[in-house]
mmCIF file of C-alpha atoms in Angstrom:
data_model
loop_
_atom_site.group_PDB
_atom_site.id
_atom_site.type_symbol
_atom_site.label_atom_id
_atom_site.label_comp_id
_atom_site.label_asym_id
_atom_site.label_seq_id
_atom_site.Cartn_x
_atom_site.Cartn_y
_atom_site.Cartn_z
ATOM 1 C CA THR A 133 52.255 -40.369 -5.154
ATOM 2 C CA HIS A 134 51.749 -37.510 -2.730
ATOM 3 C CA ILE A 135 54.965 -35.736 -1.830
ATOM 4 C CA TRP A 136 55.664 -34.101 1.509
ATOM 5 C CA GLN A 137 58.269 -31.363 1.384
ATOM 6 C CA ASP A 138 59.747 -29.484 4.285
ATOM 7 C CA THR A 139 61.316 -26.526 2.517
ATOM 8 C CA SER A 140 63.100 -25.369 5.659
ATOM 9 C CA LEU A 141 65.053 -28.639 5.676
ATOM 10 C CA GLY A 142 65.019 -29.337 1.945
ATOM 11 C CA ILE A 143 63.672 -32.860 2.403
ATOM 12 C CA CYS A 144 61.067 -34.458 0.137
ATOM 13 C CA LEU A 145 59.453 -37.762 1.051
ATOM 14 C CA PRO A 146 56.382 -39.536 -0.284
ATOM 15 C CA THR A 147 53.664 -38.947 2.324
ATOM 16 C CA TRP A 148 53.298 -42.669 2.968
ATOM 17 C CA GLN A 149 56.925 -42.693 4.116
ATOM 18 C CA ARG A 150 56.587 -39.754 6.459
ATOM 19 C CA PRO A 151 57.127 -41.426 9.798
ATOM 20 C CA LEU A 152 55.470 -41.682 13.135
ATOM 21 C CA GLY A 153 57.875 -40.389 15.774
ATOM 22 C CA TYR A 154 57.883 -42.587 18.862
ATOM 23 C CA VAL A 155 59.388 -41.826 22.265
ATOM 24 C CA PHE A 156 59.579 -44.879 24.493
ATOM 25 C CA GLN A 157 58.993 -44.864 28.236
ATOM 26 C CA GLU A 158 62.693 -45.564 28.661
ATOM 27 C CA SER A 159 64.914 -43.690 26.221
ATOM 28 C CA SER A 160 65.969 -46.940 24.476
ATOM 29 C CA LEU A 161 69.292 -45.506 23.353
ATOM 30 C CA LEU A 162 71.804 -48.035 22.048
ATOM 31 C CA PRO A 163 74.370 -48.200 24.883
ATOM 32 C CA HIS A 164 77.381 -48.944 22.655
ATOM 33 C CA LEU A 165 76.796 -45.886 20.427
ATOM 34 C CA SER A 166 77.501 -42.238 21.209
ATOM 35 C CA VAL A 167 74.607 -39.801 21.288
ATOM 36 C CA VAL A 168 75.319 -38.613 17.735
ATOM 37 C CA ASP A 169 75.529 -42.202 16.492
ATOM 38 C CA ASN A 170 72.229 -43.011 18.238
ATOM 39 C CA LEU A 171 70.649 -40.033 16.497
ATOM 40 C CA ASN A 172 72.063 -40.998 13.109
ATOM 41 C CA PHE A 173 71.302 -44.723 13.327
ATOM 42 C CA GLY A 174 67.665 -44.803 12.265
ATOM 43 C CA LEU A 175 67.629 -41.502 10.431
ATOM 44 C CA LYS A 176 70.255 -42.455 7.872
ATOM 45 C CA ARG A 177 68.614 -45.780 7.110
ATOM 46 C CA ALA A 178 65.129 -44.353 6.738
ATOM 47 C CA LEU A 179 66.162 -41.451 4.545
ATOM 48 C CA LYS A 180 68.488 -43.568 2.414
ATOM 49 C CA SER A 181 65.703 -46.060 1.740
ATOM 50 C CA ALA A 182 63.483 -43.118 0.745
ATOM 51 C CA GLY A 183 66.154 -41.829 -1.641
ATOM 52 C CA VAL A 184 66.989 -38.736 0.398
ATOM 53 C CA ALA A 185 70.622 -37.608 0.486
ATOM 54 C CA LEU A 186 72.492 -38.131 3.735
ATOM 55 C CA SER A 187 73.433 -34.439 3.694
ATOM 56 C CA ASP A 188 69.710 -33.682 3.975
ATOM 57 C CA ALA A 189 69.510 -36.124 6.875
ATOM 58 C CA GLN A 190 72.280 -34.204 8.629
ATOM 59 C CA ILE A 191 70.360 -30.943 8.181
ATOM 60 C CA ALA A 192 67.248 -32.518 9.704
ATOM 61 C CA LEU A 193 69.275 -33.996 12.543
ATOM 62 C CA GLN A 194 70.964 -30.677 13.297
ATOM 63 C CA ALA A 195 67.568 -28.970 13.467
ATOM 64 C CA SER A 196 66.343 -31.468 16.076
ATOM 65 C CA VAL A 197 69.612 -31.181 18.065
ATOM 66 C CA GLU A 198 69.225 -27.392 18.173
ATOM 67 C CA LEU A 199 65.549 -27.567 19.102
ATOM 68 C CA LEU A 200 66.306 -29.936 21.981
ATOM 69 C CA GLY A 201 69.451 -28.099 23.107
ATOM 70 C CA ILE A 202 71.585 -31.248 23.191
ATOM 71 C CA GLY A 203 74.554 -30.121 21.094
ATOM 72 C CA SER A 204 76.951 -30.457 24.039
ATOM 73 C CA LEU A 205 75.971 -34.109 24.510
ATOM 74 C CA LEU A 206 76.715 -35.445 21.023
ATOM 75 C CA GLN A 207 80.023 -37.165 21.782
ATOM 76 C CA ARG A 208 78.913 -38.646 25.113
ATOM 77 C CA MET A 209 77.725 -42.195 25.684
ATOM 78 C CA PRO A 210 74.170 -42.862 26.933
ATOM 79 C CA GLN A 211 75.355 -44.148 30.322
ATOM 80 C CA GLU A 212 77.060 -40.772 30.911
ATOM 81 C CA LEU A 213 73.759 -38.895 30.625
ATOM 82 C CA SER A 214 71.125 -38.130 33.214
ATOM 83 C CA GLY A 215 67.641 -39.549 32.714
ATOM 84 C CA GLY A 216 66.373 -36.180 31.472
ATOM 85 C CA GLU A 217 69.254 -35.859 29.006
ATOM 86 C CA ARG A 218 68.625 -39.375 27.676
ATOM 87 C CA GLN A 219 64.950 -38.580 27.191
ATOM 88 C CA ARG A 220 65.801 -35.356 25.323
ATOM 89 C CA VAL A 221 68.069 -37.368 23.009
ATOM 90 C CA ALA A 222 65.249 -39.862 22.454
ATOM 91 C CA ILE A 223 62.882 -37.013 21.582
ATOM 92 C CA ALA A 224 65.468 -35.531 19.185
ATOM 93 C CA ARG A 225 65.771 -38.930 17.516
ATOM 94 C CA ALA A 226 61.988 -39.125 17.138
ATOM 95 C CA ILE A 227 61.560 -35.686 15.580
ATOM 96 C CA ALA A 228 64.630 -35.725 13.309
ATOM 97 C CA MET A 229 62.476 -36.789 10.329
ATOM 98 C CA GLN A 230 59.720 -34.274 11.046
ATOM 99 C CA PRO A 231 56.990 -36.845 11.720
ATOM 100 C CA GLN A 232 53.334 -36.043 11.267
ATOM 101 C CA LEU A 233 52.591 -37.504 14.676
ATOM 102 C CA LEU A 234 54.767 -37.781 17.768
ATOM 103 C CA LEU A 235 53.660 -40.558 20.127
ATOM 104 C CA MET A 236 55.125 -40.457 23.627
ATOM 105 C CA ASP A 237 54.669 -43.405 25.988
ATOM 106 C CA GLU A 238 55.001 -42.237 29.599
ATOM 107 C CA PRO A 239 57.768 -39.798 28.607
ATOM 108 C CA CYS A 240 58.435 -38.624 32.169
ATOM 109 C CA SER A 241 57.774 -41.744 34.243
ATOM 110 C CA ALA A 242 61.460 -42.331 35.074
ATOM 111 C CA LEU A 243 62.374 -38.669 35.555
ATOM 112 C CA ASP A 244 62.777 -36.482 38.619
ATOM 113 C CA PRO A 245 60.476 -33.445 39.032
ATOM 114 C CA ILE A 246 62.951 -30.969 37.493
ATOM 115 C CA ALA A 247 63.578 -33.119 34.403
ATOM 116 C CA THR A 248 59.823 -33.765 34.157
ATOM 117 C CA ALA A 249 59.120 -30.022 34.105
ATOM 118 C CA GLN A 250 61.752 -29.544 31.381
ATOM 119 C CA VAL A 251 60.281 -32.318 29.215
ATOM 120 C CA GLU A 252 56.763 -30.958 29.747
ATOM 121 C CA GLU A 253 57.925 -27.500 28.604
ATOM 122 C CA LEU A 254 59.473 -29.156 25.571
ATOM 123 C CA ILE A 255 56.207 -30.965 24.812
ATOM 124 C CA ASP A 256 54.459 -27.600 24.839
ATOM 125 C CA GLU A 257 57.008 -26.263 22.316
ATOM 126 C CA LEU A 258 56.743 -29.385 20.130
ATOM 127 C CA ARG A 259 52.993 -29.114 19.802
ATOM 128 C CA GLN A 260 53.507 -25.966 17.720
ATOM 129 C CA ASN A 261 54.958 -28.122 14.902
ATOM 130 C CA TYR A 262 53.733 -31.650 15.625
ATOM 131 C CA SER A 263 50.620 -33.476 16.655
ATOM 132 C CA VAL A 264 51.649 -34.962 19.997
ATOM 133 C CA VAL A 265 49.910 -37.903 21.671
ATOM 134 C CA ILE A 266 51.000 -38.759 25.204
ATOM 135 C CA VAL A 267 50.082 -41.965 26.980
ATOM 136 C CA THR A 268 50.251 -41.435 30.736
ATOM 137 C CA HIS A 269 48.816 -42.700 33.985
ATOM 138 C CA SER A 270 49.681 -39.417 35.702
ATOM 139 C CA MET A 271 46.509 -37.395 36.002
ATOM 140 C CA GLN A 272 48.504 -34.361 37.102
ATOM 141 C CA GLN A 273 50.699 -34.524 34.009
ATOM 142 C CA ALA A 274 47.718 -35.031 31.716
ATOM 143 C CA ALA A 275 46.031 -31.966 33.214
ATOM 144 C CA ARG A 276 49.221 -29.885 32.832
ATOM 145 C CA VAL A 277 50.258 -30.726 29.268
ATOM 146 C CA SER A 278 47.250 -31.833 27.270
ATOM 147 C CA GLN A 279 44.679 -29.863 25.333
ATOM 148 C CA LYS A 280 42.464 -32.878 24.700
ATOM 149 C CA THR A 281 42.126 -35.950 26.921
ATOM 150 C CA ALA A 282 40.884 -39.436 26.198
ATOM 151 C CA PHE A 283 40.155 -41.813 29.044
ATOM 152 C CA PHE A 284 40.377 -45.523 28.270
ATOM 153 C CA HIS A 285 39.247 -48.259 30.657
ATOM 154 C CA LEU A 286 40.003 -51.920 29.998
ATOM 155 C CA GLY A 287 40.962 -51.090 26.413
ATOM 156 C CA ASN A 288 37.785 -49.181 25.604
ATOM 157 C CA LEU A 289 37.413 -45.457 25.013
ATOM 158 C CA VAL A 290 35.199 -44.129 27.785
ATOM 159 C CA GLU A 291 35.378 -40.400 27.200
ATOM 160 C CA TYR A 292 37.160 -37.854 25.023
ATOM 161 C CA GLY A 293 37.111 -34.080 25.071
ATOM 162 C CA ASP A 294 38.779 -30.867 26.149
ATOM 163 C CA THR A 295 41.093 -31.540 29.069
ATOM 164 C CA GLU A 296 39.513 -28.905 31.276
ATOM 165 C CA GLN A 297 36.053 -30.394 30.668
ATOM 166 C CA ILE A 298 37.234 -33.953 31.356
ATOM 167 C CA PHE A 299 38.921 -32.943 34.606
ATOM 168 C CA THR A 300 36.284 -30.554 35.945
ATOM 169 C CA ASN A 301 33.032 -32.057 34.709
ATOM 170 C CA PRO A 302 33.462 -35.565 33.279
ATOM 171 C CA ALA A 303 30.405 -37.014 31.565
ATOM 172 C CA ASP A 304 31.030 -40.624 32.569
ATOM 173 C CA PRO A 305 31.167 -41.736 36.226
ATOM 174 C CA ARG A 306 34.102 -44.075 35.435
ATOM 175 C CA THR A 307 36.147 -41.087 34.276
ATOM 176 C CA GLU A 308 35.346 -39.210 37.480
ATOM 177 C CA SER A 309 36.215 -42.262 39.562
ATOM 178 C CA TYR A 310 39.594 -42.573 37.860
ATOM 179 C CA ILE A 311 40.442 -38.887 38.046
ATOM 180 C CA THR A 312 39.537 -38.691 41.722
ATOM 181 C CA GLY A 313 41.467 -41.874 42.540
ATOM 182 C CA ARG A 314 38.523 -44.080 43.502
ATOM 183 C CA ILE A 315 39.552 -46.578 40.800
ATOM 184 C CA GLY A 316 42.786 -47.218 38.978
#
């Protein structure tokens, strides 16, 4: 068994149990649980099933709370939060177990421009420690936050490469048509 160890958090998990972090389009917080209970819900179960002490789970959770700057929100209920705050909580929940890959599905689609800018800045910070994949239909957002871009059409990969290359000189005419708004 391969073991993954994050010495900064003191957590050891078999690599096959190291999770995929997923951020839904909507924050998907449980409305009857406080922010801290939402954060603890999945984390405690996953780490307990992996044989990791709950005290280690709390250390991991605290690290994600600090990274996301949501410490003042912990006792609030999801319906008391703005859309941007809910999305930050959802991101904290996703990264609490230090996933190898963070998948974000339209992470800013329901946010105002200010909250979108804050989440995009956070994505830039997260990419220092995580591989981040963002699914978006916003060409502007893709151009702002991505280093690599893949364009899919009807479920098929059309083109993949450096974002600047895809947006300035796409190799496939379907990619150019989508980026320029002629299709899509």
